[in-house]
Short mmCIF file of C-alpha atoms and ligand atoms in Angstrom, two decimals:
data_model
loop_
_atom_site.label_atom_id
_atom_site.label_comp_id
_atom_site.label_asym_id
_atom_site.label_seq_id
_atom_site.Cartn_x
_atom_site.Cartn_y
_atom_site.Cartn_z
CA UNK A 1 0.00 0.00 0.00
CA UNK A 2 1.24 3.51 -0.77
CA UNK A 3 1.14 5.72 2.31
CA UNK A 4 -0.63 9.02 1.68
CA UNK A 5 0.99 12.16 3.03
CA UNK A 6 -1.31 14.98 4.07
CA UNK A 7 -0.35 18.35 2.61
CA UNK A 8 0.97 21.02 5.02
CA UNK A 9 -1.70 23.15 6.67
CA UNK A 10 0.65 25.96 7.61
CA UNK A 11 4.01 27.14 6.28
CA UNK A 12 6.13 29.77 8.03
CA UNK A 13 8.46 31.47 5.59
CA UNK A 14 11.44 33.55 6.66
CA UNK A 15 11.27 36.08 3.81
CA UNK A 16 14.48 37.64 5.05
CA UNK A 17 16.76 36.98 8.00
CA UNK A 18 17.48 40.72 8.30
CA UNK A 19 15.78 42.65 11.08
CA UNK A 20 15.63 46.13 12.61
CA UNK A 21 15.51 44.75 16.17
CA UNK A 22 17.95 42.62 18.14
CA UNK A 23 15.87 40.40 20.40
CA UNK A 24 17.60 38.44 23.15
CA UNK A 25 15.60 35.31 22.30
CA UNK A 26 15.61 35.44 18.48
CA UNK A 27 15.60 31.98 16.92
CA UNK A 28 17.15 33.38 13.76
CA UNK A 29 19.75 35.44 15.66
CA UNK A 30 18.60 38.18 13.27
CA UNK A 31 20.43 41.50 12.98
CA UNK A 32 20.50 44.43 10.57
CA UNK A 33 22.90 42.57 8.30
CA UNK A 34 21.12 40.62 5.59
CA UNK A 35 22.76 37.33 4.61
CA UNK A 36 23.80 36.80 1.01
CA UNK A 37 21.85 34.61 -1.36
CA UNK A 38 18.30 35.11 -0.05
CA UNK A 39 15.56 34.00 -2.46
CA UNK A 40 14.90 36.52 -5.23
CA UNK A 41 11.38 37.72 -6.03
CA UNK A 42 11.22 35.25 -8.91
CA UNK A 43 12.41 32.36 -6.76
CA UNK A 44 9.86 33.34 -4.12
CA UNK A 45 7.06 33.20 -6.69
CA UNK A 46 8.34 29.89 -7.96
CA UNK A 47 8.17 28.54 -4.41
CA UNK A 48 4.52 29.63 -4.14
CA UNK A 49 3.80 27.81 -7.44
CA UNK A 50 5.40 24.71 -5.92
CA UNK A 51 3.37 24.98 -2.70
CA UNK A 52 0.02 25.11 -4.49
CA UNK A 53 0.94 21.93 -6.39
CA UNK A 54 0.57 20.27 -3.02
CA UNK A 55 -2.29 22.12 -1.33
CA UNK A 56 -3.55 25.42 0.02
CA UNK A 57 -1.88 25.99 3.40
CA UNK A 58 -1.90 29.22 5.38
CA UNK A 59 1.28 31.01 4.35
CA UNK A 60 2.92 32.96 7.17
CA UNK A 61 5.29 35.60 5.83
CA UNK A 62 7.84 35.94 8.60
CA UNK A 63 11.49 36.69 9.21
CA UNK A 64 13.66 38.28 10.42
CA UNK A 65 11.41 41.24 9.91
CA UNK A 66 9.41 40.67 6.71
CA UNK A 67 8.62 44.39 6.36
CA UNK A 68 12.30 45.12 5.68
CA UNK A 69 11.91 43.33 2.34
CA UNK A 70 10.69 45.73 -0.34
CA UNK A 71 8.98 43.06 -2.48
CA UNK A 72 6.91 41.76 0.46
CA UNK A 73 3.69 43.17 -1.05
CA UNK A 74 4.39 41.62 -4.46
CA UNK A 75 5.05 38.23 -2.85
CA UNK A 76 1.93 38.50 -0.68
CA UNK A 77 -0.16 39.40 -3.75
CA UNK A 78 1.23 36.43 -5.62
CA UNK A 79 0.35 34.09 -2.75
CA UNK A 80 -3.15 35.53 -2.47
CA UNK A 81 -3.71 35.15 -6.21
CA UNK A 82 -2.54 31.56 -5.96
CA UNK A 83 -5.40 30.95 -3.51
CA UNK A 84 -3.43 30.90 -0.25
CA UNK A 85 -4.49 32.56 2.99
CA UNK A 86 -1.54 34.88 3.46
CA UNK A 87 -0.71 36.28 6.92
CA UNK A 88 2.32 38.21 8.12
CA UNK A 89 4.32 38.09 11.36
CA UNK A 90 5.94 41.39 12.33
CA UNK A 91 7.41 43.17 15.31
CA UNK A 92 5.10 46.06 14.39
CA UNK A 93 7.69 48.85 14.66
CA UNK A 94 7.82 49.61 10.93
CA UNK A 95 4.07 49.89 10.29
CA UNK A 96 2.76 53.06 8.65
CA UNK A 97 -0.73 53.78 7.25
CA UNK A 98 0.74 53.35 3.71
CA UNK A 99 2.23 49.95 4.54
CA UNK A 100 -1.03 48.77 6.10
CA UNK A 101 -2.90 49.83 2.97
CA UNK A 102 -0.41 47.96 0.78
CA UNK A 103 -0.75 44.84 2.92
CA UNK A 104 -4.51 45.01 2.63
CA UNK A 105 -4.29 45.55 -1.14
CA UNK A 106 -2.03 42.48 -1.36
CA UNK A 107 -4.76 40.41 0.29
CA UNK A 108 -2.97 39.85 3.63
CA UNK A 109 -5.63 38.50 5.99
CA UNK A 110 -4.13 39.06 9.42
CA UNK A 111 -0.96 40.31 11.10
CA UNK A 112 0.69 38.95 14.20
CA UNK A 113 2.42 41.55 16.33
CA UNK A 114 5.01 40.44 18.86
CA UNK A 115 4.54 41.96 22.31
CA UNK A 116 6.74 40.39 24.97
CA UNK A 117 5.55 42.31 28.00
CA UNK A 118 3.00 44.76 29.34
CA UNK A 119 5.63 47.40 30.11
CA UNK A 120 8.24 49.23 28.06
CA UNK A 121 10.97 47.95 30.38
CA UNK A 122 10.21 44.25 29.89
CA UNK A 123 9.47 44.47 26.17
CA UNK A 124 12.45 46.66 25.32
CA UNK A 125 14.87 44.48 27.29
CA UNK A 126 13.52 41.49 25.37
CA UNK A 127 13.66 43.24 22.01
CA UNK A 128 17.13 44.73 22.47
CA UNK A 129 16.16 48.23 21.37
CA UNK A 130 14.96 51.08 23.62
CA UNK A 131 11.70 52.58 22.36
CA UNK A 132 10.56 49.32 20.68
CA UNK A 133 7.50 49.06 22.96
CA UNK A 134 6.27 52.56 22.05
CA UNK A 135 6.86 51.95 18.35
CA UNK A 136 5.02 48.61 18.45
CA UNK A 137 2.07 50.23 20.24
CA UNK A 138 2.08 52.98 17.61
CA UNK A 139 1.98 50.27 14.92
CA UNK A 140 -0.98 48.63 16.63
CA UNK A 141 -2.77 51.99 16.78
CA UNK A 142 -2.37 52.31 13.01
CA UNK A 143 -3.87 48.82 12.56
CA UNK A 144 -6.78 49.72 14.81
CA UNK A 145 -7.53 52.91 12.91
CA UNK A 146 -7.44 50.95 9.65
CA UNK A 147 -9.61 48.20 11.20
CA UNK A 148 -7.01 45.61 10.16
CA UNK A 149 -7.22 42.34 12.14
CA UNK A 150 -4.19 41.42 14.24
CA UNK A 151 -3.20 38.93 16.90
CA UNK A 152 -0.63 39.38 19.64
CA UNK A 153 2.24 36.88 19.94
CA UNK A 154 4.18 36.70 23.22
CA UNK A 155 7.22 34.54 23.84
CA UNK A 156 7.21 33.28 27.42
CA UNK A 157 10.55 33.15 29.24
CA UNK A 158 11.89 33.80 32.75
CA UNK A 159 12.12 37.46 31.79
CA UNK A 160 8.37 38.01 31.44
CA UNK A 161 6.71 35.03 33.14
CA UNK A 162 5.03 37.07 35.87
CA UNK A 163 3.82 39.66 33.36
CA UNK A 164 1.93 37.23 31.12
CA UNK A 165 -1.57 37.81 32.60
CA UNK A 166 -1.05 41.59 32.27
CA UNK A 167 0.19 41.18 28.69
CA UNK A 168 -2.92 39.14 27.87
CA UNK A 169 -5.10 41.91 29.35
CA UNK A 170 -3.22 44.49 27.28
CA UNK A 171 -3.70 42.40 24.11
CA UNK A 172 -7.46 42.41 24.71
CA UNK A 173 -7.53 46.14 25.46
CA UNK A 174 -5.62 46.82 22.26
CA UNK A 175 -8.24 44.96 20.25
CA UNK A 176 -6.35 41.80 19.23
CA UNK A 177 -8.49 39.08 17.66
CA UNK A 178 -6.28 36.37 19.19
CA UNK A 179 -3.52 35.89 21.76
CA UNK A 180 -0.84 33.33 20.87
CA UNK A 181 1.92 32.46 23.33
CA UNK A 182 5.20 30.89 22.25
CA UNK A 183 7.32 29.12 24.83
CA UNK A 184 10.98 29.98 24.43
CA UNK A 185 13.02 27.42 22.53
CA UNK A 186 16.78 27.60 23.20
CA UNK A 187 17.98 28.06 19.64
CA UNK A 188 19.64 30.96 17.81
CA UNK A 189 20.06 33.70 20.47
CA UNK A 190 17.51 31.96 22.76
CA UNK A 191 19.26 30.77 25.92
CA UNK A 192 18.44 27.71 27.94
CA UNK A 193 18.86 29.69 31.16
CA UNK A 194 15.93 31.90 30.09
CA UNK A 195 13.50 28.98 29.79
CA UNK A 196 10.86 28.76 32.52
CA UNK A 197 11.13 25.70 34.78
CA UNK A 198 9.06 22.62 33.92
CA UNK A 199 6.89 23.32 37.00
CA UNK A 200 6.22 26.92 35.90
CA UNK A 201 5.55 25.68 32.39
CA UNK A 202 2.85 23.39 33.82
CA UNK A 203 1.41 26.21 35.96
CA UNK A 204 1.17 28.64 33.03
CA UNK A 205 -0.50 26.02 30.84
CA UNK A 206 -3.14 25.37 33.52
CA UNK A 207 -3.75 29.13 33.71
CA UNK A 208 -3.98 29.14 29.93
CA UNK A 209 -6.61 26.38 30.03
CA UNK A 210 -8.70 28.43 32.46
CA UNK A 211 -8.35 31.54 30.31
CA UNK A 212 -9.25 29.64 27.17
CA UNK A 213 -12.54 28.54 28.68
CA UNK A 214 -13.68 32.05 29.43
CA UNK A 215 -11.89 34.16 26.83
CA UNK A 216 -13.78 35.89 24.06
CA UNK A 217 -10.66 36.03 21.90
CA UNK A 218 -8.87 32.98 20.55
CA UNK A 219 -5.94 31.66 22.58
CA UNK A 220 -3.22 29.36 21.29
CA UNK A 221 -0.03 27.97 22.83
CA UNK A 222 2.80 27.20 20.40
CA UNK A 223 5.89 25.16 21.29
CA UNK A 224 3.96 23.90 24.33
CA UNK A 225 2.82 20.51 23.06
CA UNK A 226 2.04 19.22 26.54
CA UNK A 227 -0.82 21.69 26.60
CA UNK A 228 -2.69 18.98 24.69
CA UNK A 229 -2.08 16.55 27.56
CA UNK A 230 -3.15 19.13 30.15
CA UNK A 231 -6.29 19.90 28.15
CA UNK A 232 -7.24 16.21 28.25
CA UNK A 233 -6.35 15.78 31.93
CA UNK A 234 -8.42 18.80 32.90
CA UNK A 235 -11.40 17.90 30.69
CA UNK A 236 -11.43 14.40 32.19
CA UNK A 237 -11.44 15.84 35.72
CA UNK A 238 -14.26 18.17 34.77
CA UNK A 239 -16.16 15.30 33.15
CA UNK A 240 -16.45 17.05 29.80
CA UNK A 241 -15.81 15.83 26.26
CA UNK A 242 -13.27 17.70 24.17
CA UNK A 243 -14.99 19.24 21.15
CA UNK A 244 -14.69 22.34 19.00
CA UNK A 245 -17.61 23.75 20.99
CA UNK A 246 -15.87 23.33 24.36
CA UNK A 247 -12.20 23.79 23.35
CA UNK A 248 -12.22 25.61 19.98
CA UNK A 249 -9.57 24.98 17.34
CA UNK A 250 -7.34 23.16 19.86
CA UNK A 251 -9.80 20.24 19.81
CA UNK A 252 -8.94 19.52 16.17
CA UNK A 253 -5.17 19.71 16.28
CA UNK A 254 -2.24 18.33 18.24
CA UNK A 255 0.92 19.45 20.01
CA UNK A 256 3.97 19.59 17.81
CA UNK A 257 3.01 19.95 14.16
CA UNK A 258 6.59 20.19 12.87
CA UNK A 259 6.83 18.02 9.75
CA UNK A 260 3.23 16.78 9.97
CA UNK A 261 1.06 19.84 9.35
CA UNK A 262 3.68 22.53 9.45
CA UNK A 263 7.12 23.41 8.16
CA UNK A 264 9.50 26.35 8.00
CA UNK A 265 11.33 27.68 4.94
CA UNK A 266 14.42 29.83 5.51
CA UNK A 267 15.33 32.96 3.59
CA UNK A 268 17.75 30.96 1.41
CA UNK A 269 15.19 28.26 0.66
CA UNK A 270 16.11 25.59 3.18
CA UNK A 271 13.21 23.59 4.57
CA UNK A 272 12.99 22.66 8.27
CA UNK A 273 10.32 21.03 10.46
CA UNK A 274 9.94 24.38 12.28
CA UNK A 275 11.93 27.55 12.78
CA UNK A 276 13.37 26.26 16.03
CA UNK A 277 14.69 22.86 14.91
CA UNK A 278 17.87 23.19 12.83
CA UNK A 279 17.63 19.74 11.20
CA UNK A 280 17.55 20.23 7.45
CA UNK A 281 14.74 18.50 5.54
CA UNK A 282 15.58 19.79 2.07
CA UNK A 283 16.28 22.75 -0.20
CA UNK A 284 13.70 24.26 -2.53
CA UNK A 285 16.45 25.48 -4.86
CA UNK A 286 17.55 21.87 -5.39
CA UNK A 287 14.26 19.96 -5.26
CA UNK A 288 10.55 20.61 -5.74
CA UNK A 289 8.90 21.48 -2.42
CA UNK A 290 6.56 18.49 -2.91
CA UNK A 291 9.55 16.17 -2.94
CA UNK A 292 10.91 17.62 0.31
CA UNK A 293 7.52 17.47 2.01
CA UNK A 294 6.75 13.92 0.97
CA UNK A 295 10.14 12.25 1.10
CA UNK A 296 12.54 13.90 3.51
CA UNK A 297 13.79 11.54 6.17
CA UNK A 298 13.29 13.95 9.08
CA UNK A 299 9.65 14.58 8.05
CA UNK A 300 8.97 10.87 7.69
CA UNK A 301 10.35 10.19 11.15
CA UNK A 302 8.40 13.06 12.71
CA UNK A 303 5.19 11.60 11.24
CA UNK A 304 5.62 8.32 13.08
CA UNK A 305 4.88 8.47 16.84
CA UNK A 306 6.58 5.07 17.20
CA UNK A 307 9.91 6.80 16.52
CA UNK A 308 9.68 8.81 19.76
CA UNK A 309 12.17 7.87 22.46
CA UNK A 310 12.46 8.13 26.25
CA UNK A 311 9.31 8.88 28.20
CA UNK A 312 7.64 10.48 25.16
CA UNK A 313 7.96 7.07 23.48
CA UNK A 314 5.94 5.34 26.21
CA UNK A 315 3.51 8.15 26.95
CA UNK A 316 -0.20 7.56 26.46
CA UNK A 317 -0.50 11.14 25.20
CA UNK A 318 2.20 10.84 22.55
CA UNK A 319 -0.17 11.07 19.60
CA UNK A 320 -1.71 14.34 20.78
CA UNK A 321 1.46 15.88 22.23
CA UNK A 322 4.69 14.45 20.75
CA UNK A 323 6.83 16.81 22.88
CA UNK A 324 8.76 19.77 21.48
CA UNK A 325 11.21 18.19 19.07
CA UNK A 326 13.32 21.35 18.97
CA UNK A 327 13.74 21.41 22.75
CA UNK A 328 14.68 17.71 22.72
CA UNK A 329 17.24 18.43 20.01
CA UNK A 330 18.70 21.41 21.87
CA UNK A 331 19.07 19.31 25.02
CA UNK A 332 20.40 16.06 23.52
CA UNK A 333 21.28 16.51 19.83
CA UNK A 334 18.55 13.94 18.98
CA UNK A 335 15.21 15.37 17.86
CA UNK A 336 13.40 12.11 18.69
CA UNK A 337 14.42 12.14 22.36
CA UNK A 338 11.99 12.99 25.18
CA UNK A 339 10.78 16.56 25.76
CA UNK A 340 12.96 17.83 28.61
CA UNK A 341 10.45 20.41 29.94
CA UNK A 342 7.50 18.15 30.74
CA UNK A 343 6.86 17.04 34.34
CA UNK A 344 4.47 14.23 33.44
CA UNK A 345 5.46 10.65 34.25
CA UNK A 346 3.69 8.36 31.77
CA UNK A 347 1.45 5.74 33.31
CA UNK A 348 1.04 7.63 36.64
CA UNK A 349 -2.42 9.15 36.22
C1 LIG B 401 -2.87 34.97 11.34
C2 LIG B 401 -1.72 35.37 11.70
C3 LIG B 401 -0.65 34.43 12.17
C4 LIG B 401 0.64 34.68 12.09
C5 LIG B 401 1.26 35.89 11.47
C6 LIG B 401 1.33 33.57 12.67
C7 LIG B 401 2.68 33.50 12.82
C8 LIG B 401 3.37 32.41 13.26
C9 LIG B 401 4.79 32.29 13.30
C10 LIG B 401 5.77 33.33 12.85
C11 LIG B 401 5.10 31.07 13.78
C12 LIG B 401 6.48 30.54 14.09
C13 LIG B 401 6.95 29.66 13.05
C14 LIG B 401 8.39 29.29 13.14
O1 LIG B 401 9.24 30.17 13.25
O2 LIG B 401 8.68 28.07 13.03
C15 LIG B 401 3.84 30.41 14.01
C16 LIG B 401 3.72 29.15 14.45
C17 LIG B 401 2.55 28.47 14.45
N1 LIG B 401 1.29 28.98 14.23
FE1 LIG B 401 0.87 30.83 13.77
N2 LIG B 401 0.45 32.64 13.07
C18 LIG B 401 -0.79 33.12 12.77
C19 LIG B 401 -1.98 32.52 13.01
C20 LIG B 401 -2.11 31.23 13.34
C21 LIG B 401 -3.35 30.55 13.43
C22 LIG B 401 -4.71 31.21 13.20
C23 LIG B 401 -3.05 29.27 13.75
C24 LIG B 401 -3.96 28.15 13.96
C25 LIG B 401 -5.21 28.30 14.26
C26 LIG B 401 -1.63 29.17 13.86
C27 LIG B 401 -0.95 28.03 14.15
C28 LIG B 401 0.40 27.96 14.31
C29 LIG B 401 1.12 26.76 14.62
C30 LIG B 401 0.46 25.40 14.80
C31 LIG B 401 2.47 27.09 14.71
C32 LIG B 401 3.67 26.27 15.05
C33 LIG B 401 3.67 24.92 14.67
C34 LIG B 401 4.74 24.13 15.35
O3 LIG B 401 5.93 24.46 15.21
O4 LIG B 401 4.35 23.18 16.04
N3 LIG B 401 -1.09 30.37 13.62
N4 LIG B 401 2.82 31.25 13.70
C1 LIG B 402 6.77 34.34 15.76
C2 LIG B 402 7.24 34.52 17.14
O1 LIG B 402 8.37 33.71 17.39
C3 LIG B 402 9.05 34.34 18.46
N1 LIG B 402 10.38 33.77 18.67
C4 LIG B 402 11.55 34.18 18.17
N2 LIG B 402 12.56 33.44 18.66
C5 LIG B 402 12.00 32.51 19.47
C6 LIG B 402 12.53 31.45 20.26
N3 LIG B 402 13.83 31.18 20.33
N4 LIG B 402 11.65 30.69 20.96
C7 LIG B 402 10.32 30.95 20.90
N5 LIG B 402 9.78 31.94 20.17
C8 LIG B 402 10.61 32.72 19.47
C9 LIG B 402 9.02 35.80 18.07
O2 LIG B 402 9.18 36.64 19.18
C10 LIG B 402 7.66 35.95 17.45
O3 LIG B 402 6.70 36.52 18.30
S1 LIG B 403 12.48 37.95 17.08
FE1 LIG B 403 11.69 38.98 15.25
S2 LIG B 403 11.93 41.19 15.76
FE2 LIG B 403 13.21 40.09 17.17
S3 LIG B 403 15.29 40.11 16.25
FE3 LIG B 403 14.25 38.16 15.68
S4 LIG B 403 13.32 38.60 13.73
FE4 LIG B 403 13.79 40.58 14.68
#
């Protein structure tokens, strides 16, 4: 029998590795210097042609800072015309009314704005540039005036852990349509010593579950696959079934999607399971994207829960969680090893 591979549902694309900020946690270790050999506009369009051969995923234009690339609108337009839902991830500091209009004209559906604290001090220390907080808030104000939908993304680390509830409140006050938290992954400039402890990780995810039940805006935790275990443990305790009605989008998906529903393409066309796991799956300059997606060894392994090792390998939640493969890789050099930041002991209910 020929095994069928589902097409990707979501692709994050580092349009450029160059950036105007200098965040302490940046996975891409981005700076103002732009690496040589980034995909040209034509190559970018060719990549979009390749993607639609396979399916119609959400295309996240990311970076670095995607707004530092002058052809970003042309690429977005091309993706929209190809039938993709195009969204853009930005730090928000470069937004102007003209840029917002151009993004809208290019068919961009939503922006994510990174906000890593509720105060200028916390956010600016995170983002490495004084004044970043004010400039990001000014960018958000421009989006509000233009009635352009945006979500807030916050990376959780030791630096802002206690400020997360306040940052969530601020996101709601600012008019975000969703609040997505990313748990720090120690890659690029991200440091292991900045990761929250496994116990705090667990505590925040329980808080997140409570918030998700009552929140009017959508909440999502990325790089926190054990949220999907916690969701099931809590629902069981509460005697409720998990459904889209009770748990929203999270009811239909699973923890780590790297290589199964999601992948990351770098600014020079390298394909990875996600932006935090530096294990190369392929190169779109050398092979069709379809070939990488369907045949790369790392993707094939990530699609098989039986490949998981350590306690993830024996965990009854492995199909809905799968652990963060990037964190396992950072800790051990083996992306199939157990997730090091999960307190759960399989079998002990
Ligand atoms: C609409 C604006 C959105 C933007 C700009 C955005 C942006 C991003 C970015 C930049 C990443 C990090 C990717 C990486 O570096 O590897 C990411 C990850 C992710 N996003 Fe979003 N996102 C958006 C909305 C959504 C929505 C609506 C969903 C699902 C309902 C979603 C699901 C995910 C998932 C599942 C991942 C990570 C997958 C993984 O590595 O396990 N995103 N997003
Ligand atoms: C798309 C989101 O990814 C975040 N981001 C950047 N680097 C890291 C990292 N090492 N770990 C987790 N999230 C990160 C950005 O701050 C942005 O909000
Ligand atoms: S996290 Fe985003 S804004 Fe910060 S340095 Fe990296 S690319 Fe730039």
